[in-house]
């Protein structure tokens, strides 16, 4: 059955937001499987991700103004589905559109398929212990796509020129008073998006200096296991675990931490866990997304060197300047 | 200033072995929103904090705990149609059930809408409010409330909160809120009023729009296989292969994208692929 699908993504001046790229991928996949057409709307100045887009638009503005334009596109486009990336801006847009157009919403979907004639979306349920399959009974429907849903469209596909859409210029509702970039030492371990944590395997205070440098490059903070705190390598305020602080960052890099239960209880809610440990049987590997058996003091400097080579000059200088604990 | 917190209650079977009344509790994102609201009390004398939830009468015990924590009152909106309804209906119930009377609405990133994260936008659209997301802290200065927003890459932005706004709490670890026992016991005697949603327009269209047909196995954990260094000892190479496991995302096998470089370089490539490095 030929169906039309609209992908709504968000991006900065150069690229699509990493939490929105999956929406484009899922739209491409669905259009191919249903022999339909996929259109894309990019919020921001980024070019559309490579792929076979029948039509492409872009707009810049606040969510309040973007909702008018997007609602018009949906009304005129005859879409079965509108898939959106999982960013705060796009979730707000989905909520506003659901009310404005009285549309059903499925959130955190990672798959879309036809089953016995019904369109079924799958999403995590019961804290990830099961997958819920939901039948969509009314169209068009809004689907907020889980960032892990699908690979982004292949870069070998052709690039598409996006047509700019006119959005009324309205002042932002919230006045920005100040913006600052916190160094790892200034950032509480509980509020960081990225936590680079070390344990006994780091080997000493010098090892933690390298972890701080890595945290600065990733815009994060430094954490530690109880052992590292007891040895006096880092202050207690940095301790993660049952007798320390609980954290739930997007990225948790555990360096030289075995993963005893009293530590993992404080970090298991992290979205993405990287574990580096010289012991292949360390329990931390059971919950890690990336498991590396090796010496922290060899791997971390190599990682820092690679990230420094990728970082633009200004970012690198800012990161190094703010690296002091 | 009147502030309303949108409250969501979840079923937590782990509570069955404890001393809690039942297995229901406030979800973690709601606790973060609640602590943001409570942080205003010492900074802003006269601020009135209210709570509202869209849920059945069984939610009352955890809602009463919010009274002990410091909310002035808490209310529920509920009707049987809401059990099957989706985001627009829940938003309409909350907006017309009292949330619209506030100067500011604070909610968690997954409040009251089965964790979809789209309810704040829906409520804000109904009430004509702007939204500020990822709020990590609230402070008060001589001009009013300032919201500190968590940005990527360690960035922190401070925004002036206008007279009427919706604030969505950042995804932070759930804070521990332990009111004194006397206040908890007193709160248990407070009746939580229940209101039937005033708006029936959206609820009519609720059931059948999206329905769960069945449950399947969980998605596999995303894992990445790191290629052992070519110069590593055979025993180390074997240990690495045994520890890494399969790489998988939605059932697809992922290569590490390694180019023969060291482990640090391969890890950098994975971090770039996952969007942690710009």
Coordinates of C-alpha atoms in Angstrom, one line a residue:
Chain A
X1 CA 0.0 0.0 0.0
X2 CA 1.5 3.4 -1.0
X3 CA 1.5 5.8 1.9
X4 CA 2.9 9.2 2.5
X5 CA 5.0 9.9 5.5
X6 CA 6.5 13.1 6.8
X7 CA 9.7 13.2 8.9
X8 CA 10.3 16.2 11.1
X9 CA 13.9 16.6 12.3
X10 CA 15.9 19.2 14.1
X11 CA 19.4 20.3 13.4
X12 CA 21.9 23.0 14.0
X13 CA 23.8 24.9 11.2
X14 CA 25.6 21.8 10.0
X15 CA 24.0 18.5 10.9
X16 CA 20.8 16.9 12.1
X17 CA 20.5 16.4 15.9
X18 CA 21.7 13.0 16.8
X19 CA 18.4 12.3 18.6
X20 CA 16.4 13.2 15.5
X21 CA 18.3 11.3 12.8
X22 CA 16.5 8.1 13.6
X23 CA 13.2 9.7 12.6
X24 CA 14.6 10.3 9.1
X25 CA 15.8 6.7 9.0
X26 CA 12.5 5.3 10.0
X27 CA 10.6 7.4 7.5
X28 CA 12.9 6.2 4.7
X29 CA 12.5 2.6 5.7
X30 CA 8.7 2.9 6.0
X31 CA 8.4 4.6 2.6
X32 CA 10.5 1.9 0.9
X33 CA 8.5 -1.0 2.6
X34 CA 5.1 0.6 1.8
X35 CA 6.2 1.7 -1.7
X36 CA 5.2 5.2 -0.6
X37 CA 6.8 8.6 -0.5
X38 CA 8.7 10.3 2.3
X39 CA 8.9 14.1 2.8
X40 CA 11.0 15.9 5.3
X41 CA 10.8 19.1 7.3
X42 CA 14.0 20.3 9.0
X43 CA 13.7 22.7 11.9
X44 CA 17.0 24.6 11.7
X45 CA 19.6 25.4 9.1
X46 CA 20.9 21.9 8.6
X47 CA 20.6 20.3 5.2
X48 CA 18.2 17.3 5.1
X49 CA 19.9 14.0 5.7
X50 CA 20.8 12.1 2.5
X51 CA 17.9 10.0 1.3
X52 CA 15.1 9.8 -1.2
X53 CA 12.9 12.7 -0.2
X54 CA 10.0 13.6 -2.4
X55 CA 9.8 17.1 -0.9
X56 CA 12.0 18.8 1.6
X57 CA 11.4 22.0 3.6
X58 CA 13.2 23.8 6.3
X59 CA 12.1 26.5 8.8
X60 CA 13.6 28.4 11.7
X61 CA 11.7 29.8 14.6
X62 CA 10.2 29.1 18.0
X63 CA 8.0 26.0 18.6
X64 CA 5.0 28.3 18.9
X65 CA 5.5 29.6 15.4
X66 CA 6.7 26.3 13.9
X67 CA 3.5 24.6 15.0
X68 CA 1.3 26.7 12.6
X69 CA 3.5 25.8 9.6
X70 CA 3.7 22.2 10.5
X71 CA 0.0 21.9 11.0
X72 CA -0.6 23.3 7.6
X73 CA 1.8 20.9 6.0
X74 CA 0.1 18.0 7.7
X75 CA -3.4 19.1 6.7
X76 CA -2.4 19.6 3.0
X77 CA 0.0 16.6 2.7
X78 CA -2.4 13.7 3.1
X79 CA 0.1 11.9 5.4
X80 CA -0.6 8.6 7.1
X81 CA 2.2 9.2 9.6
X82 CA 4.2 12.1 10.9
X83 CA 7.4 10.9 12.6
X84 CA 9.4 13.3 14.8
X85 CA 12.8 13.1 16.4
X86 CA 13.1 12.7 20.2
X87 CA 14.4 16.2 21.1
X88 CA 12.7 18.5 23.7
X89 CA 11.8 20.9 20.8
X90 CA 10.2 18.1 18.7
X91 CA 8.4 16.5 21.7
X92 CA 6.9 19.9 22.4
X93 CA 5.9 20.2 18.8
X94 CA 4.3 16.8 18.8
X95 CA 2.3 17.6 22.0
X96 CA 1.1 20.9 20.5
X97 CA 0.2 19.3 17.2
X98 CA -1.7 16.5 18.9
X99 CA -4.0 19.1 20.5
X100 CA -4.1 21.5 17.6
X101 CA -5.2 18.8 15.1
X102 CA -6.5 16.2 17.6
X103 CA -4.1 13.5 16.5
X104 CA -3.1 10.3 18.3
X105 CA 0.5 10.1 19.6
X106 CA 2.9 7.2 19.9
X107 CA 6.1 8.0 21.7
X108 CA 9.5 6.3 21.8
X109 CA 8.7 4.1 18.9
X110 CA 11.5 2.1 17.4
X111 CA 9.7 0.1 14.7
X112 CA 6.7 0.6 12.4
X113 CA 5.2 -2.2 10.3
X114 CA 2.0 -3.6 8.9
X115 CA 0.5 -6.6 10.7
X116 CA -2.7 -8.1 9.5
X117 CA -3.6 -4.9 7.7
X118 CA -3.1 -2.8 10.8
X119 CA -0.2 -0.3 11.3
X120 CA 1.7 -1.3 14.4
X121 CA 4.2 0.7 16.3
X122 CA 6.6 -0.9 18.8
X123 CA 7.9 0.9 21.9
X124 CA 9.7 -0.1 25.1
X125 CA 7.3 -0.9 28.0
X126 CA 7.7 -1.8 31.7
X127 CA 11.0 0.0 32.1
X128 CA 12.4 -1.7 29.1
X129 CA 11.6 -5.2 30.3
X130 CA 9.1 -5.8 27.5
X131 CA 8.1 -4.3 24.1
X132 CA 4.6 -3.0 23.6
X133 CA 3.0 -3.3 20.2
X134 CA 0.4 -0.6 19.6
X135 CA -2.2 -0.6 16.8
X136 CA -2.8 2.9 15.4
X137 CA -6.4 3.3 14.6
X138 CA -6.7 6.8 13.4
X139 CA -4.7 8.7 10.8
X140 CA -2.7 10.8 10.5
X141 CA -0.8 9.8 13.6
X142 CA 2.2 11.4 15.3
X143 CA 5.1 9.1 16.1
X144 CA 8.0 10.3 18.2
X145 CA 10.9 8.0 17.3
X146 CA 13.3 6.5 19.8
X147 CA 16.8 7.7 18.9
X148 CA 17.9 4.0 18.7
X149 CA 15.2 3.1 16.2
X150 CA 17.1 2.8 13.0
X151 CA 20.3 3.6 11.3
X152 CA 20.4 7.1 9.7
X153 CA 19.9 7.0 5.9
X154 CA 23.0 5.9 4.0
X155 CA 25.4 8.7 3.1
X156 CA 25.6 7.3 -0.4
X157 CA 22.0 8.5 -1.2
X158 CA 21.6 11.7 -3.0
X159 CA 21.4 15.1 -1.2
X160 CA 18.2 17.1 -1.3
X161 CA 17.8 20.8 -1.4
X162 CA 15.3 22.0 1.2
X163 CA 12.8 24.7 0.4
X164 CA 12.7 27.4 3.1
X165 CA 9.3 28.1 4.7
X166 CA 8.3 31.5 6.0
X167 CA 7.6 31.6 9.7
X168 CA 6.4 34.7 11.5
X169 CA 9.2 36.2 13.5
X170 CA 8.2 36.4 17.2
X171 CA 10.5 37.2 20.1
X172 CA 11.5 34.2 22.2
X173 CA 9.3 33.8 25.2
X174 CA 12.2 33.2 27.6
X175 CA 15.0 35.9 28.0
X176 CA 18.5 34.4 28.0
X177 CA 20.3 36.0 31.0
X178 CA 23.7 34.2 30.7
X179 CA 25.4 31.2 29.3
X180 CA 28.4 29.4 30.7
X181 CA 30.3 26.3 30.1
X182 CA 31.2 24.5 33.3
X183 CA 34.5 22.7 33.8
X184 CA 34.4 19.2 35.2
X185 CA 35.4 20.6 38.6
X186 CA 32.5 23.0 38.7
X187 CA 29.9 20.6 37.5
X188 CA 28.1 18.4 40.0
X189 CA 28.4 14.8 39.1
X190 CA 24.6 14.4 39.4
X191 CA 23.8 17.1 36.9
X192 CA 26.3 16.1 34.2
X193 CA 25.2 14.7 30.8
X194 CA 28.5 12.8 30.6
X195 CA 30.3 11.3 33.6
X196 CA 33.8 9.9 33.3
X197 CA 34.3 7.8 36.4
X198 CA 37.4 6.1 37.8
X199 CA 38.2 3.3 40.2
X200 CA 41.2 1.5 41.6
X201 CA 42.4 0.6 38.0
X202 CA 43.1 4.3 37.3
X203 CA 46.1 4.0 39.5
X204 CA 46.3 7.3 41.3
X205 CA 45.7 11.1 41.2
X206 CA 47.6 11.4 37.9
X207 CA 45.2 9.0 36.3
X208 CA 42.3 11.1 37.5
X209 CA 43.9 14.2 35.9
X210 CA 43.6 12.4 32.6
X211 CA 40.0 11.5 33.3
X212 CA 39.3 15.1 34.0
X213 CA 40.9 16.1 30.7
X214 CA 38.6 13.6 29.0
X215 CA 35.6 14.9 30.8
X216 CA 36.4 18.4 29.7
X217 CA 36.6 17.3 26.1
X218 CA 33.2 15.6 26.4
X219 CA 31.6 18.4 28.4
X220 CA 31.1 16.2 31.4
X221 CA 32.1 15.7 35.0
X222 CA 34.3 13.3 36.9
X223 CA 33.0 10.5 39.2
X224 CA 34.6 7.8 41.2
X225 CA 34.1 4.5 42.9
X226 CA 34.2 4.2 46.7
X227 CA 37.7 2.6 46.5
X228 CA 39.1 5.7 44.7
X229 CA 37.6 8.0 47.3
X230 CA 38.8 5.9 50.2
X231 CA 42.3 6.1 48.7
X232 CA 42.1 9.9 48.7
X233 CA 42.5 10.3 44.9
X234 CA 39.2 12.2 44.6
X235 CA 36.9 14.0 47.1
X236 CA 33.8 12.2 48.5
X237 CA 31.5 14.6 46.5
X238 CA 32.5 12.7 43.4
X239 CA 31.6 9.3 44.7
X240 CA 29.0 7.4 42.7
X241 CA 27.1 4.5 44.2
X242 CA 25.0 3.3 47.1
X243 CA 27.0 5.3 49.7
X244 CA 27.6 8.2 47.2
X245 CA 25.5 9.8 44.6
X246 CA 23.1 8.4 42.0
X247 CA 23.6 9.6 38.5
X248 CA 21.7 9.1 35.2
X249 CA 23.8 10.7 32.5
X250 CA 23.5 10.1 28.8
X251 CA 27.0 8.7 28.7
X252 CA 28.9 7.0 31.6
X253 CA 32.5 5.9 31.0
X254 CA 33.7 3.6 33.8
X255 CA 37.5 3.4 33.9
X256 CA 39.1 0.8 36.0
X257 CA 35.9 0.1 37.9
X258 CA 35.0 -3.5 38.5
X259 CA 31.3 -2.9 38.8
X260 CA 30.5 -4.1 42.3
X261 CA 26.8 -3.9 43.1
X262 CA 27.2 -0.9 45.5
X263 CA 28.6 1.1 42.6
X264 CA 26.3 0.0 39.8
X265 CA 23.2 0.8 41.9
X266 CA 24.3 4.4 41.5
X267 CA 24.8 4.5 37.8
X268 CA 22.7 1.8 36.2
X269 CA 20.2 4.3 34.9
X270 CA 22.8 5.8 32.6
X271 CA 21.7 5.7 29.0
X272 CA 24.9 4.5 27.5
X273 CA 27.7 2.8 29.4
X274 CA 31.3 2.4 28.3
X275 CA 33.4 0.1 30.5
X276 CA 37.2 -0.1 30.4
X277 CA 38.8 -2.7 32.7
X278 CA 41.8 -5.0 32.5
X279 CA 39.8 -7.9 34.0
X280 CA 37.6 -9.5 31.3
X281 CA 35.4 -11.0 34.1
X282 CA 34.6 -7.7 35.7
X283 CA 30.8 -7.4 36.4
X284 CA 30.6 -4.0 34.9
X285 CA 30.8 -5.6 31.5
X286 CA 27.3 -7.2 32.0
X287 CA 25.6 -3.8 31.9
X288 CA 28.0 -2.0 29.5
X289 CA 27.1 -1.0 25.9
X290 CA 30.8 -0.9 25.0
X291 CA 33.1 -3.3 26.8
X292 CA 36.9 -2.8 26.5
X293 CA 39.4 -5.1 28.1
X294 CA 42.6 -3.2 28.4
X295 CA 44.7 -0.8 30.4
X296 CA 42.9 2.5 31.2
X297 CA 46.2 4.4 31.2
X298 CA 46.8 3.4 27.6
X299 CA 43.3 3.7 26.2
X300 CA 42.3 7.0 27.8
X301 CA 45.3 9.0 26.5
X302 CA 44.7 7.6 23.0
X303 CA 41.0 8.5 23.2
X304 CA 41.9 12.0 24.4
X305 CA 44.4 12.5 21.5
X306 CA 41.7 11.4 19.0
X307 CA 39.0 13.6 20.4
X308 CA 41.4 16.6 20.5
X309 CA 42.2 16.0 16.9
X310 CA 38.5 16.1 16.1
X311 CA 37.6 19.2 18.2
X312 CA 37.7 22.6 16.6
X313 CA 40.4 24.9 17.9
X314 CA 38.2 27.1 20.0
X315 CA 36.5 24.2 21.6
X316 CA 39.8 22.5 22.4
X317 CA 41.2 25.6 24.0
X318 CA 38.0 26.1 26.1
X319 CA 38.1 22.5 27.2
X320 CA 41.8 22.6 28.2
X321 CA 41.3 25.9 30.0
X322 CA 38.5 24.5 32.0
X323 CA 40.1 21.2 32.8
X324 CA 41.3 22.0 36.3
X325 CA 39.5 20.2 39.1
Chain B
X1 CA 2.6 33.3 42.7
X2 CA 0.7 30.0 42.2
X3 CA 2.6 27.0 40.9
X4 CA 1.1 23.7 39.9
X5 CA 3.1 20.5 39.7
X6 CA 1.8 17.7 37.3
X7 CA 2.0 14.5 39.2
X8 CA 2.4 11.0 37.8
X9 CA 2.1 7.8 39.9
X10 CA 3.6 4.5 38.8
X11 CA 3.4 0.9 40.1
X12 CA 6.6 -0.3 41.6
X13 CA 6.5 -4.0 42.6
X14 CA 9.7 -3.6 44.6
X15 CA 7.7 -1.6 47.2
X16 CA 5.7 -4.8 48.1
X17 CA 8.4 -5.9 50.5
X18 CA 8.8 -2.6 52.2
X19 CA 6.7 -0.7 54.8
X20 CA 5.0 1.5 52.1
X21 CA 1.2 1.5 51.7
X22 CA 0.8 -0.5 48.5
X23 CA 3.2 -0.6 45.5
X24 CA 2.4 2.8 44.0
X25 CA 4.8 5.7 44.2
X26 CA 5.6 9.0 42.4
X27 CA 7.7 8.4 39.3
X28 CA 11.2 9.6 39.3
X29 CA 10.7 12.5 36.8
X30 CA 7.8 13.7 38.9
X31 CA 10.0 13.7 42.0
X32 CA 12.5 16.0 40.2
X33 CA 9.6 18.3 39.2
X34 CA 8.3 18.3 42.8
X35 CA 11.7 19.1 44.2
X36 CA 12.1 22.0 41.8
X37 CA 8.7 23.4 43.0
X38 CA 9.6 22.9 46.6
X39 CA 12.9 24.8 46.1
X40 CA 10.9 27.9 45.5
X41 CA 9.3 27.9 48.9
X42 CA 12.3 29.2 51.0
X43 CA 13.3 31.6 48.2
X44 CA 9.8 33.1 47.6
X45 CA 7.6 33.7 50.6
X46 CA 4.0 33.5 49.7
X47 CA 4.4 31.1 46.8
X48 CA 1.5 28.6 46.7
X49 CA 2.3 25.1 45.4
X50 CA -0.5 22.8 44.1
X51 CA -0.4 19.3 42.7
X52 CA -2.7 17.7 40.1
X53 CA -2.8 14.2 38.6
X54 CA -4.9 12.4 36.1
X55 CA -5.4 9.1 37.7
X56 CA -7.8 6.8 39.7
X57 CA -8.5 6.9 43.5
X58 CA -5.8 4.2 44.1
X59 CA -3.3 7.0 43.5
X60 CA -4.3 8.9 46.6
X61 CA -1.6 7.5 49.1
X62 CA 1.4 8.8 47.0
X63 CA -0.4 12.0 46.3
X64 CA -1.0 12.5 50.0
X65 CA 2.8 12.2 50.4
X66 CA 3.2 15.4 48.3
X67 CA 1.1 17.2 50.8
X68 CA 3.5 16.1 53.5
X69 CA 6.4 17.3 51.3
X70 CA 5.0 20.8 51.1
X71 CA 2.3 21.2 48.5
X72 CA -0.7 23.3 49.7
X73 CA -3.2 21.0 48.1
X74 CA -3.5 18.2 45.6
X75 CA -6.3 17.1 43.3
X76 CA -7.1 14.4 40.9
X77 CA -9.1 14.3 37.6
X78 CA -10.4 11.0 36.5
X79 CA -13.1 9.3 34.5
X80 CA -13.2 5.8 33.1
X81 CA -12.7 7.1 29.6
X82 CA -9.4 8.5 30.6
X83 CA -8.0 5.0 31.1
X84 CA -8.1 4.4 27.4
X85 CA -7.4 7.9 26.2
X86 CA -4.2 9.3 24.8
X87 CA -2.2 12.5 25.2
X88 CA -4.7 15.1 24.0
X89 CA -7.4 13.8 26.3
X90 CA -5.1 13.6 29.4
X91 CA -3.9 17.1 28.6
X92 CA -7.4 18.4 28.3
X93 CA -8.3 16.8 31.7
X94 CA -5.3 18.4 33.4
X95 CA -5.7 21.8 31.8
X96 CA -9.3 22.1 32.7
X97 CA -9.0 20.4 36.0
X98 CA -7.1 23.2 37.7
X99 CA -3.6 23.5 36.1
X100 CA -4.8 26.4 34.0
X101 CA -5.3 28.6 37.0
X102 CA -1.6 28.8 37.8
X103 CA 1.2 31.2 37.0
X104 CA 3.6 28.4 36.3
X105 CA 3.3 24.7 35.7
X106 CA 6.1 22.4 36.5
X107 CA 6.2 18.8 35.3
X108 CA 8.7 16.0 34.9
X109 CA 10.1 14.9 31.5
X110 CA 7.6 12.0 31.6
X111 CA 4.8 13.2 33.6
X112 CA 1.2 11.9 33.5
X113 CA 1.3 10.6 29.9
X114 CA 2.7 7.0 30.1
X115 CA 6.2 8.5 29.7
X116 CA 5.7 9.9 26.2
X117 CA 7.1 13.3 27.1
X118 CA 4.6 15.0 24.8
X119 CA 2.1 16.0 27.4
X120 CA 3.8 19.2 28.4
X121 CA 3.5 20.5 24.8
X122 CA -0.2 19.4 24.7
X123 CA -1.1 21.1 28.0
X124 CA 0.9 24.3 27.0
X125 CA -0.9 24.4 23.6
X126 CA -4.3 24.2 25.4
X127 CA -3.4 26.9 27.9
X128 CA -1.4 29.1 25.5
X129 CA 1.9 28.8 27.5
X130 CA 5.5 28.8 26.4
X131 CA 7.7 25.9 27.4
X132 CA 11.2 25.8 28.8
X133 CA 12.6 22.3 28.8
X134 CA 15.6 20.7 30.7
X135 CA 15.2 22.9 33.7
X136 CA 17.8 21.8 36.4
X137 CA 17.3 24.5 39.0
X138 CA 15.1 27.4 39.9
X139 CA 16.3 30.5 41.7
X140 CA 14.6 33.8 42.6
X141 CA 16.1 37.3 42.2
X142 CA 14.7 40.7 42.7
X143 CA 12.9 40.5 39.3
X144 CA 11.4 37.1 39.6
X145 CA 12.2 33.5 38.9
X146 CA 15.3 32.4 36.9
X147 CA 15.5 28.9 35.4
X148 CA 18.8 27.2 35.0
X149 CA 18.7 25.0 31.9
X150 CA 21.1 22.1 31.3
X151 CA 22.6 22.1 27.8
X152 CA 24.8 19.7 26.0
X153 CA 28.5 19.8 26.4
X154 CA 28.5 21.1 29.9
X155 CA 26.7 24.3 29.0
X156 CA 24.4 26.0 31.4
X157 CA 21.9 28.7 30.4
X158 CA 19.9 30.9 32.7
X159 CA 16.5 32.2 31.5
X160 CA 14.1 34.7 33.0
X161 CA 10.7 32.9 33.5
X162 CA 7.8 35.0 32.3
X163 CA 4.6 35.5 34.3
X164 CA 2.9 32.4 32.8
X165 CA 5.0 29.5 31.6
X166 CA 5.4 25.7 31.7
X167 CA 8.7 24.4 32.9
X168 CA 9.8 20.8 32.2
X169 CA 12.4 19.4 34.6
X170 CA 15.6 17.9 33.3
X171 CA 16.3 14.2 33.5
X172 CA 18.1 14.1 36.8
X173 CA 18.4 11.4 39.5
X174 CA 15.3 11.3 41.6
X175 CA 15.8 13.3 44.8
X176 CA 15.0 11.8 48.2
X177 CA 12.1 13.6 49.8
X178 CA 11.5 12.5 53.4
X179 CA 9.0 14.7 55.2
X180 CA 8.8 14.4 59.0
X181 CA 6.7 11.5 60.2
X182 CA 4.1 13.7 61.9
X183 CA 3.4 15.5 58.6
X184 CA 3.2 12.3 56.7
X185 CA 0.7 10.9 59.2
X186 CA -1.3 14.1 59.1
X187 CA -1.3 14.1 55.3
X188 CA -2.8 10.6 55.2
X189 CA -6.0 12.0 56.7
X190 CA -6.4 14.6 54.0
X191 CA -9.1 13.9 51.4
X192 CA -7.8 14.1 47.8
X193 CA -10.7 15.7 45.8
X194 CA -11.6 14.0 42.5
X195 CA -13.0 15.9 39.5
X196 CA -14.5 14.6 36.4
X197 CA -12.8 16.1 33.3
X198 CA -14.8 19.1 32.2
X199 CA -13.8 18.8 28.5
X200 CA -15.5 15.8 26.9
X201 CA -14.7 16.9 23.3
X202 CA -11.3 15.2 23.2
X203 CA -12.2 12.3 25.4
X204 CA -14.8 11.1 22.9
X205 CA -12.0 10.7 20.4
X206 CA -9.8 9.0 22.9
X207 CA -10.4 5.2 23.0
X208 CA -9.4 3.2 19.9
X209 CA -7.0 5.8 18.5
X210 CA -4.0 3.9 19.8
X211 CA -4.4 0.6 21.6
X212 CA -1.9 -2.0 22.9
X213 CA -2.4 -5.3 21.0
X214 CA 0.2 -7.4 22.7
X215 CA 3.6 -7.4 24.4
X216 CA 6.9 -8.8 23.0
X217 CA 10.3 -9.6 24.4
X218 CA 12.5 -6.6 25.3
X219 CA 14.9 -5.0 22.9
X220 CA 18.4 -6.3 23.1
X221 CA 20.9 -4.1 24.8
X222 CA 22.9 -2.1 22.3
X223 CA 26.5 -3.5 22.4
X224 CA 29.5 -2.7 20.3
X225 CA 32.2 -5.1 19.5
X226 CA 35.6 -3.5 19.8
X227 CA 38.3 -5.1 17.7
X228 CA 41.3 -6.2 19.6
X229 CA 44.6 -4.5 18.9
X230 CA 46.6 -6.3 16.3
X231 CA 49.7 -6.1 18.5
X232 CA 47.9 -7.5 21.6
X233 CA 48.9 -10.8 23.0
X234 CA 46.7 -13.8 21.8
X235 CA 45.3 -14.3 25.4
X236 CA 44.4 -10.6 25.6
X237 CA 42.7 -10.7 22.2
X238 CA 40.6 -13.7 23.2
X239 CA 39.6 -12.0 26.5
X240 CA 38.5 -8.9 24.7
X241 CA 36.4 -10.8 22.2
X242 CA 34.8 -12.8 25.0
X243 CA 33.9 -9.7 27.0
X244 CA 32.5 -7.5 24.3
X245 CA 29.6 -9.6 23.1
X246 CA 27.6 -8.9 20.0
X247 CA 26.9 -5.5 18.6
X248 CA 23.3 -5.0 17.9
X249 CA 20.8 -2.3 17.3
X250 CA 17.2 -3.2 16.4
X251 CA 18.5 -6.7 15.5
X252 CA 21.1 -5.4 13.1
X253 CA 24.7 -6.2 13.6
X254 CA 27.0 -3.3 13.9
X255 CA 30.7 -3.3 13.1
X256 CA 32.9 -1.2 15.2
X257 CA 33.9 0.9 12.3
X258 CA 37.4 0.3 13.4
X259 CA 40.1 1.1 10.9
X260 CA 42.8 -1.0 12.6
X261 CA 43.6 1.7 15.1
X262 CA 44.0 1.3 18.8
X263 CA 41.2 0.8 21.3
X264 CA 41.1 4.5 22.2
X265 CA 40.6 5.4 18.5
X266 CA 37.9 2.8 18.1
X267 CA 36.1 4.1 21.2
X268 CA 36.3 7.6 19.8
X269 CA 34.6 6.4 16.6
X270 CA 31.8 4.7 18.6
X271 CA 31.3 7.9 20.6
X272 CA 31.0 9.9 17.4
X273 CA 28.6 7.4 15.9
X274 CA 26.4 7.6 19.0
X275 CA 26.3 11.4 18.9
X276 CA 28.3 12.1 22.0
X277 CA 31.0 14.0 20.1
X278 CA 30.0 16.7 17.6

